[in-house]
mmCIF file of N, CA and C in Angstrom:
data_model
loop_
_atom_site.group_PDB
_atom_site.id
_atom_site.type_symbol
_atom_site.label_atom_id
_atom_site.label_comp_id
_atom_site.label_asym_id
_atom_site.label_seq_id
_atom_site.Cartn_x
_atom_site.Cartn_y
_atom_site.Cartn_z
ATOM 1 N N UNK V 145 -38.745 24.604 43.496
ATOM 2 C CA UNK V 145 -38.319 25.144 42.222
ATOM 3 C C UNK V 145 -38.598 26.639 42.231
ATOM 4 N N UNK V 146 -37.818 27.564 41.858
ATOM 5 C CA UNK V 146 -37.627 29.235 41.692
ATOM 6 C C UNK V 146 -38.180 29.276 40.251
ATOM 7 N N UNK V 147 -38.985 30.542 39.991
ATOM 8 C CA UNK V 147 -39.149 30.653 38.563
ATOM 9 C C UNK V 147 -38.363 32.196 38.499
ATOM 10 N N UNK V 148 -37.399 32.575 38.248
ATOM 11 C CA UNK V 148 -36.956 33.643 37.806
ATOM 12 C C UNK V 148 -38.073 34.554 36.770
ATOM 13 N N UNK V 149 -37.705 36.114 37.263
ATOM 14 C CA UNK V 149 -38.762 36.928 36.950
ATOM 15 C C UNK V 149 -37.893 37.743 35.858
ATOM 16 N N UNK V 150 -37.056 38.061 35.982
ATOM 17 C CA UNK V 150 -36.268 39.118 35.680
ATOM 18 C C UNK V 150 -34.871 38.450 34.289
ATOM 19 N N UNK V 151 -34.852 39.573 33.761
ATOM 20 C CA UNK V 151 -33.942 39.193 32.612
ATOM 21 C C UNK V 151 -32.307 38.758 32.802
ATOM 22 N N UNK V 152 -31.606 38.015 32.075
ATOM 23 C CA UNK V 152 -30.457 37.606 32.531
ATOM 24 C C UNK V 152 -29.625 38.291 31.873
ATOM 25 N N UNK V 153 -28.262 38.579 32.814
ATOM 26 C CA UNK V 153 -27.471 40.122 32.492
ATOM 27 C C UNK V 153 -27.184 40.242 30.645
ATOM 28 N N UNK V 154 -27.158 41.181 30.582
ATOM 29 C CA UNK V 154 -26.739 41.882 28.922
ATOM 30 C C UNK V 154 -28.022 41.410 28.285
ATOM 31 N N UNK V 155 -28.860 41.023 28.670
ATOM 32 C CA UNK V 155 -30.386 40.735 27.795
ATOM 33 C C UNK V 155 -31.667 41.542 27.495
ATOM 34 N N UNK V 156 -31.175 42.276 26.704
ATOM 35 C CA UNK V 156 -32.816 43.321 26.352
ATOM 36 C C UNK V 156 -33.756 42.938 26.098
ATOM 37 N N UNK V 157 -34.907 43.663 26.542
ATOM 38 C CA UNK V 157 -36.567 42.978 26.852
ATOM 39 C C UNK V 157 -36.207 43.305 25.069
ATOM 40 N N UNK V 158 -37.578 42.144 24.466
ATOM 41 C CA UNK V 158 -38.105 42.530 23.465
ATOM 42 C C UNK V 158 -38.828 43.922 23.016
ATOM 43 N N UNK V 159 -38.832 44.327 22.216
ATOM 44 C CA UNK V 159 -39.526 45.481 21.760
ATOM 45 C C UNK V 159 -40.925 44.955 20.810
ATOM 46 N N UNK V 160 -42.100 45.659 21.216
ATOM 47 C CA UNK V 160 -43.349 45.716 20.333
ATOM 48 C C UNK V 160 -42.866 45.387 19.193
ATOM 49 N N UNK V 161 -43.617 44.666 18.130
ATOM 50 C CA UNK V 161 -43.214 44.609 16.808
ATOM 51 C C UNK V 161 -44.300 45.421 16.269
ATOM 52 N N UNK V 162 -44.715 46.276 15.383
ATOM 53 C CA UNK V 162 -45.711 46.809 14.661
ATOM 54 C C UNK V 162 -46.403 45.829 13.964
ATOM 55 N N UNK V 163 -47.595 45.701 14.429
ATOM 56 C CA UNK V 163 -48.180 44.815 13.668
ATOM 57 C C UNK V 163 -48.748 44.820 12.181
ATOM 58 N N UNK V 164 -48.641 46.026 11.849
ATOM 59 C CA UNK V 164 -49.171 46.224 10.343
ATOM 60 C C UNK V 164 -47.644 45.792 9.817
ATOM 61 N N UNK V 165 -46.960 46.064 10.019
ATOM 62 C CA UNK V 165 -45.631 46.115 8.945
ATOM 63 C C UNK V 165 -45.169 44.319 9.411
ATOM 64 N N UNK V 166 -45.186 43.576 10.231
ATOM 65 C CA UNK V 166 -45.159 42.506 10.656
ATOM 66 C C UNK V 166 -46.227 41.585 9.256
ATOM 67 N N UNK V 167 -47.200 42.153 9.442
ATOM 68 C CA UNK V 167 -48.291 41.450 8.703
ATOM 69 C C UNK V 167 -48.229 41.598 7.175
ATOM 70 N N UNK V 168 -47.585 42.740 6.737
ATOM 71 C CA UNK V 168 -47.416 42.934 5.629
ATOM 72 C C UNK V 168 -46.341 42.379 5.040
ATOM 73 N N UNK V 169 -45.269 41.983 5.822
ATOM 74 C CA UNK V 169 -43.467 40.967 5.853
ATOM 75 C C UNK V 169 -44.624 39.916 5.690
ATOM 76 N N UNK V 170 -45.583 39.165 6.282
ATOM 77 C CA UNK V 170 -46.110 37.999 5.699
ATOM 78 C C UNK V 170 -46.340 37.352 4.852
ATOM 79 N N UNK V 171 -47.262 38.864 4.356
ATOM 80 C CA UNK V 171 -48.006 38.655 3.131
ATOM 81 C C UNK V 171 -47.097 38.985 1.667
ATOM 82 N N UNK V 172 -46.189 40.003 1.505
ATOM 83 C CA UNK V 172 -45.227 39.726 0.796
ATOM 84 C C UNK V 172 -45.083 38.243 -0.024
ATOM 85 N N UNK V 173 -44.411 37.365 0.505
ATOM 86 C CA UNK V 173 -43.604 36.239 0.244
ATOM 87 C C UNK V 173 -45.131 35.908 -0.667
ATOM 88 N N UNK V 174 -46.244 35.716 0.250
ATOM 89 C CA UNK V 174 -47.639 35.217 -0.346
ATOM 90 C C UNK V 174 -48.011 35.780 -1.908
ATOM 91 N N UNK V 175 -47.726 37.514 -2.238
ATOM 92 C CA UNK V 175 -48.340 37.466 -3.433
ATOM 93 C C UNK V 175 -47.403 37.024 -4.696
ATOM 94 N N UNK V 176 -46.402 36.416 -3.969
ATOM 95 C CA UNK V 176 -45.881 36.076 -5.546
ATOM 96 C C UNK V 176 -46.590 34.742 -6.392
ATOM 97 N N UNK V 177 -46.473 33.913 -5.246
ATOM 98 C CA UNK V 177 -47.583 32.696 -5.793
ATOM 99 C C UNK V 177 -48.750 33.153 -6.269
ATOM 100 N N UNK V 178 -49.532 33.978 -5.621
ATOM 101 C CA UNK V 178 -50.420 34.688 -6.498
ATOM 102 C C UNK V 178 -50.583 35.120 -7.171
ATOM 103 N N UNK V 179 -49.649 36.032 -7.738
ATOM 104 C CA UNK V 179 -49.594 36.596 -8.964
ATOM 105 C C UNK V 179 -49.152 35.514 -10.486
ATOM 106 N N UNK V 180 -48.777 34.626 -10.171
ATOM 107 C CA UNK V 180 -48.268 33.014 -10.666
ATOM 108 C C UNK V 180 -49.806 32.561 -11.027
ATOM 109 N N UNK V 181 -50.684 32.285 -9.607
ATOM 110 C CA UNK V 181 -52.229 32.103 -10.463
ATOM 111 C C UNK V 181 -52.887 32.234 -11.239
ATOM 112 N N UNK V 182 -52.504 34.296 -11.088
ATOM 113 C CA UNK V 182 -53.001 35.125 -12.024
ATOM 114 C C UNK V 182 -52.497 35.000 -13.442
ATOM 115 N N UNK V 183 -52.246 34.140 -14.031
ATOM 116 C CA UNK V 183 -51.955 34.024 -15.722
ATOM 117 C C UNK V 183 -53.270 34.543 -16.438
ATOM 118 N N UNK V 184 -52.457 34.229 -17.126
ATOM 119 C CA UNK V 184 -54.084 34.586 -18.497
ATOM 120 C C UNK V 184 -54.109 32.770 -18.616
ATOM 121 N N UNK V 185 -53.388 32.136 -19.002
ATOM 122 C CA UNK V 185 -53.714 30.932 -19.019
ATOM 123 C C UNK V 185 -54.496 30.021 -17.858
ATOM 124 N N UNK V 186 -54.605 30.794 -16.706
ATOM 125 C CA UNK V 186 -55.409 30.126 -15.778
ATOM 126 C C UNK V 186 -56.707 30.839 -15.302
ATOM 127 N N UNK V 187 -56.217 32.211 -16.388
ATOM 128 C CA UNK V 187 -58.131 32.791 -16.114
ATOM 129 C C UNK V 187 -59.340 32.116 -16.054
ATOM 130 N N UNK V 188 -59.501 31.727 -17.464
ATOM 131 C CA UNK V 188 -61.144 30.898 -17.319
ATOM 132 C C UNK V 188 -61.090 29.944 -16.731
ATOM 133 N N UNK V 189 -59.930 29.325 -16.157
ATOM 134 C CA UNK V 189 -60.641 28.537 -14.748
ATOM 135 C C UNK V 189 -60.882 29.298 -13.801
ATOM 136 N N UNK V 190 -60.073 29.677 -12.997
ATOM 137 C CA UNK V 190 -60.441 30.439 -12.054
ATOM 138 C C UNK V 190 -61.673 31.217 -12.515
ATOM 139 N N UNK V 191 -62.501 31.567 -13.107
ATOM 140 C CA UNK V 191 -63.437 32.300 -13.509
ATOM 141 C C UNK V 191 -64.552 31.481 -13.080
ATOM 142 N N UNK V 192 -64.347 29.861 -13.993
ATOM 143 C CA UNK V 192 -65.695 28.910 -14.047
ATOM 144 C C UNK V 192 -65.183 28.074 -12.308
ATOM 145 N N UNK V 193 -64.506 28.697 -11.589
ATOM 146 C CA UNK V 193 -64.504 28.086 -10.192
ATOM 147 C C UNK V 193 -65.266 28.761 -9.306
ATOM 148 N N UNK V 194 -65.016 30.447 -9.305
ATOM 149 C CA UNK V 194 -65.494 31.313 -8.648
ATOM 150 C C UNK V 194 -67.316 31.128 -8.959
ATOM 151 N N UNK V 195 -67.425 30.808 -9.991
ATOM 152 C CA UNK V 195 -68.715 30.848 -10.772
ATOM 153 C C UNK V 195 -69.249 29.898 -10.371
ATOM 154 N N UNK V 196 -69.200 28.517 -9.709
ATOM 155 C CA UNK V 196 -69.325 27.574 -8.945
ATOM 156 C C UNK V 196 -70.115 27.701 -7.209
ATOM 157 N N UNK V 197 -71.193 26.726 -7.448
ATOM 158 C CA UNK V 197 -71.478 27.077 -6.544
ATOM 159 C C UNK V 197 -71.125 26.149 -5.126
ATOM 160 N N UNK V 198 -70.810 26.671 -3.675
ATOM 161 C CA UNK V 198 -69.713 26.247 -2.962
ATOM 162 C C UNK V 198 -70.570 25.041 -2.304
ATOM 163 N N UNK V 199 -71.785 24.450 -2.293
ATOM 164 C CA UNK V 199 -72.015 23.460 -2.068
ATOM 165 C C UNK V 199 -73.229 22.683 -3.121
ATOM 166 N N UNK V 200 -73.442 21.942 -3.979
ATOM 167 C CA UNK V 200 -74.244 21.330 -5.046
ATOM 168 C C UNK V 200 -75.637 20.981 -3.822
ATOM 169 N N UNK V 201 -76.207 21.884 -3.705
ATOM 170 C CA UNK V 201 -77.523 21.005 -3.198
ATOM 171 C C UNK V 201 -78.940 20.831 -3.859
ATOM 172 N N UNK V 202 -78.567 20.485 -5.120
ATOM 173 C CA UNK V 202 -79.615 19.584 -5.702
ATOM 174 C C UNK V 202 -78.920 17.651 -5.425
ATOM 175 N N UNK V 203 -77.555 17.699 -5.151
ATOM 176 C CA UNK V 203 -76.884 16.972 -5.326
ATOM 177 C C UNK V 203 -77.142 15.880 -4.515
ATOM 178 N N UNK V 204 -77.185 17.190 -3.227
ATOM 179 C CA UNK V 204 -76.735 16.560 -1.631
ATOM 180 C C UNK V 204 -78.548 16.483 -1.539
ATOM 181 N N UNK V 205 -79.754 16.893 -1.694
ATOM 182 C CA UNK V 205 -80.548 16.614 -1.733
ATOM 183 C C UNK V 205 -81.258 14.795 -2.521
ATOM 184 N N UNK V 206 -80.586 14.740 -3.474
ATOM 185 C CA UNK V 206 -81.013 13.726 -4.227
ATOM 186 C C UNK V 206 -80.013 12.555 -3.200
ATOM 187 N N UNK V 207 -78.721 12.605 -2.935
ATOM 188 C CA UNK V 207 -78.189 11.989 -1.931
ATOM 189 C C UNK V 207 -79.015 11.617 -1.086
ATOM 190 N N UNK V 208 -79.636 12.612 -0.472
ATOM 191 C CA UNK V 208 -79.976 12.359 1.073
ATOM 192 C C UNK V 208 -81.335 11.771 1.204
ATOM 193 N N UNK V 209 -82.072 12.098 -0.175
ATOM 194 C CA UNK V 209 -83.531 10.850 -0.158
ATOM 195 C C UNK V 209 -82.966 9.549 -0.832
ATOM 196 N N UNK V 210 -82.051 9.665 -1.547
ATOM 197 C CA UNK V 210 -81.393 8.028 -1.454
ATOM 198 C C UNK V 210 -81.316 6.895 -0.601
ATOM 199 N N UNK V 211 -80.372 7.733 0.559
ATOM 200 C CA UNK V 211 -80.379 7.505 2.076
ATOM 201 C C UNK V 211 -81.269 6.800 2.548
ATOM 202 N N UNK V 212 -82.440 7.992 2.403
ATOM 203 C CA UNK V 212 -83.892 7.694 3.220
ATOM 204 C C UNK V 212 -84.584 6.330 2.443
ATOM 205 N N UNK V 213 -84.501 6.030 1.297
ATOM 206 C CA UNK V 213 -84.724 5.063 0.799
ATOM 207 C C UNK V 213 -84.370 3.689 0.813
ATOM 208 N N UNK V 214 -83.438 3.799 1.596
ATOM 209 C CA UNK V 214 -82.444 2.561 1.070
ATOM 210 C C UNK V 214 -81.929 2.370 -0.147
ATOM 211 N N UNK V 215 -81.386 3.204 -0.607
ATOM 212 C CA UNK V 215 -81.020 2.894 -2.293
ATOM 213 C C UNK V 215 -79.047 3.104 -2.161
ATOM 214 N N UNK V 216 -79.235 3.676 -1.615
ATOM 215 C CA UNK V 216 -77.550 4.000 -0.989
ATOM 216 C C UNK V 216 -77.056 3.248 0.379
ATOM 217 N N UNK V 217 -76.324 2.336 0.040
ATOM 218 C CA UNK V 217 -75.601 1.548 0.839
ATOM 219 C C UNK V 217 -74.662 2.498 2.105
ATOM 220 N N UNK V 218 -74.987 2.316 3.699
ATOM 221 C CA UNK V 218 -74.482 2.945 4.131
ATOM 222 C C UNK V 218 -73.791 2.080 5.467
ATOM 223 N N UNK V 219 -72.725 2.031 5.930
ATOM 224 C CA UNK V 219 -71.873 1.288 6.584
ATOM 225 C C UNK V 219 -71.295 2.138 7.732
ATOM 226 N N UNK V 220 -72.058 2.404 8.705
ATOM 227 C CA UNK V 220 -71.623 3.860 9.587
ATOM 228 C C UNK V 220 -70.424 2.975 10.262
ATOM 229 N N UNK V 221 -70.252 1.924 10.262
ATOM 230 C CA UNK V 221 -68.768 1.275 11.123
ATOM 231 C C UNK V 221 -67.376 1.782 10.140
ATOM 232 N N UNK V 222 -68.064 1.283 8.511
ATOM 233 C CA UNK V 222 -66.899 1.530 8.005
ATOM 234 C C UNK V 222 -66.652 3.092 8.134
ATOM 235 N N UNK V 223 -67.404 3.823 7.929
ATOM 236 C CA UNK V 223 -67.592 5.686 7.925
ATOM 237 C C UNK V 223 -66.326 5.826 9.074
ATOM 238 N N UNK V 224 -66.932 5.400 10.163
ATOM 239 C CA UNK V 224 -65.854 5.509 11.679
ATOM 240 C C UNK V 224 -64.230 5.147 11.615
ATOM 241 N N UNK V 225 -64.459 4.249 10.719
ATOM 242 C CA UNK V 225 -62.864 3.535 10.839
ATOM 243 C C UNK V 225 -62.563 4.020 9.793
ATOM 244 N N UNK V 226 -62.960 4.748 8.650
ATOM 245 C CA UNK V 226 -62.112 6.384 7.571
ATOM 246 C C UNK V 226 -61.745 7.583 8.049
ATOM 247 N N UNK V 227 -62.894 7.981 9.305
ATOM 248 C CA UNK V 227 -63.017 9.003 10.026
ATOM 249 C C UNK V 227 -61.441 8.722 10.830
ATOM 250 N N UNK V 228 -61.430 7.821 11.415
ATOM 251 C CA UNK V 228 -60.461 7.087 12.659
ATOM 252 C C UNK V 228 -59.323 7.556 12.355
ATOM 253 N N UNK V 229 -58.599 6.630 10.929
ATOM 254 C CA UNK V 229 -57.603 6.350 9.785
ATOM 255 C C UNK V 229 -57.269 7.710 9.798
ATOM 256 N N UNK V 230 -58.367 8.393 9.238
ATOM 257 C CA UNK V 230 -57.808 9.811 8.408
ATOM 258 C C UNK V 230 -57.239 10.724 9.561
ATOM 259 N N UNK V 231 -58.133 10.861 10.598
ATOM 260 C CA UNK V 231 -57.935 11.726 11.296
ATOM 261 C C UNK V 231 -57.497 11.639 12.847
ATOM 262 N N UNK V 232 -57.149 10.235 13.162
ATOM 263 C CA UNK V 232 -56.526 9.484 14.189
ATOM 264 C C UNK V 232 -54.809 9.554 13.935
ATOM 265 N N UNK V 233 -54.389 8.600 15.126
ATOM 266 C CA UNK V 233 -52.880 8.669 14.928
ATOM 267 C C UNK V 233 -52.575 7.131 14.382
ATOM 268 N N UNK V 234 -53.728 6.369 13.932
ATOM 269 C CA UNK V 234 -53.032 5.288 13.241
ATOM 270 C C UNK V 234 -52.635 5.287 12.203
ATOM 271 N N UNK V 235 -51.386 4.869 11.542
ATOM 272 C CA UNK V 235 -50.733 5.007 10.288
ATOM 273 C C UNK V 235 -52.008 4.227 8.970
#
């Protein structure tokens, strides 16, 4: 098998694309949905979300001596076969 190196007749190499102006054609299309977020009607959520903290660990603490207790039922087979499901290729 030949792997050809060279371009086939009437075919111009690509040219650099600028990557700032590339990146900015991206992001375009993106702030309109954003600006859609930005309502006044969806302020104080977004406010009391940001204001949120990104993991509850008094939560995951009281969870996790549960655990240690036996007070929370835990089924690491079933865990595997959600894990599997969700993120496997079985339907």
């Amino acid at each position: 098998m030949r792997i050809a190196t060279g371009l086939a007749a009437g075919v111009a190499p690509a040219r650099p694309v600028d990557s700032a102006a590339a990146e900015a054609a991206e992001a375009a299309p993106a702030a309109a949905p954003q600006a859609a977020l930005q309502s006044a009607v969806l302020q104080p959520a977004l406010a009391a979300l940001r204001a949120m903290p990104e993991i509850d660990h008094d939560k995951v603490a009281a969870l996790r001596d549960a655990l240690a207790k036996g007070e929370l039922p835990f089924d690491p087979a079933k865990l595997a076969g959600l894990i599997q499901r969700f993120h496997g290729s079985e339907p």
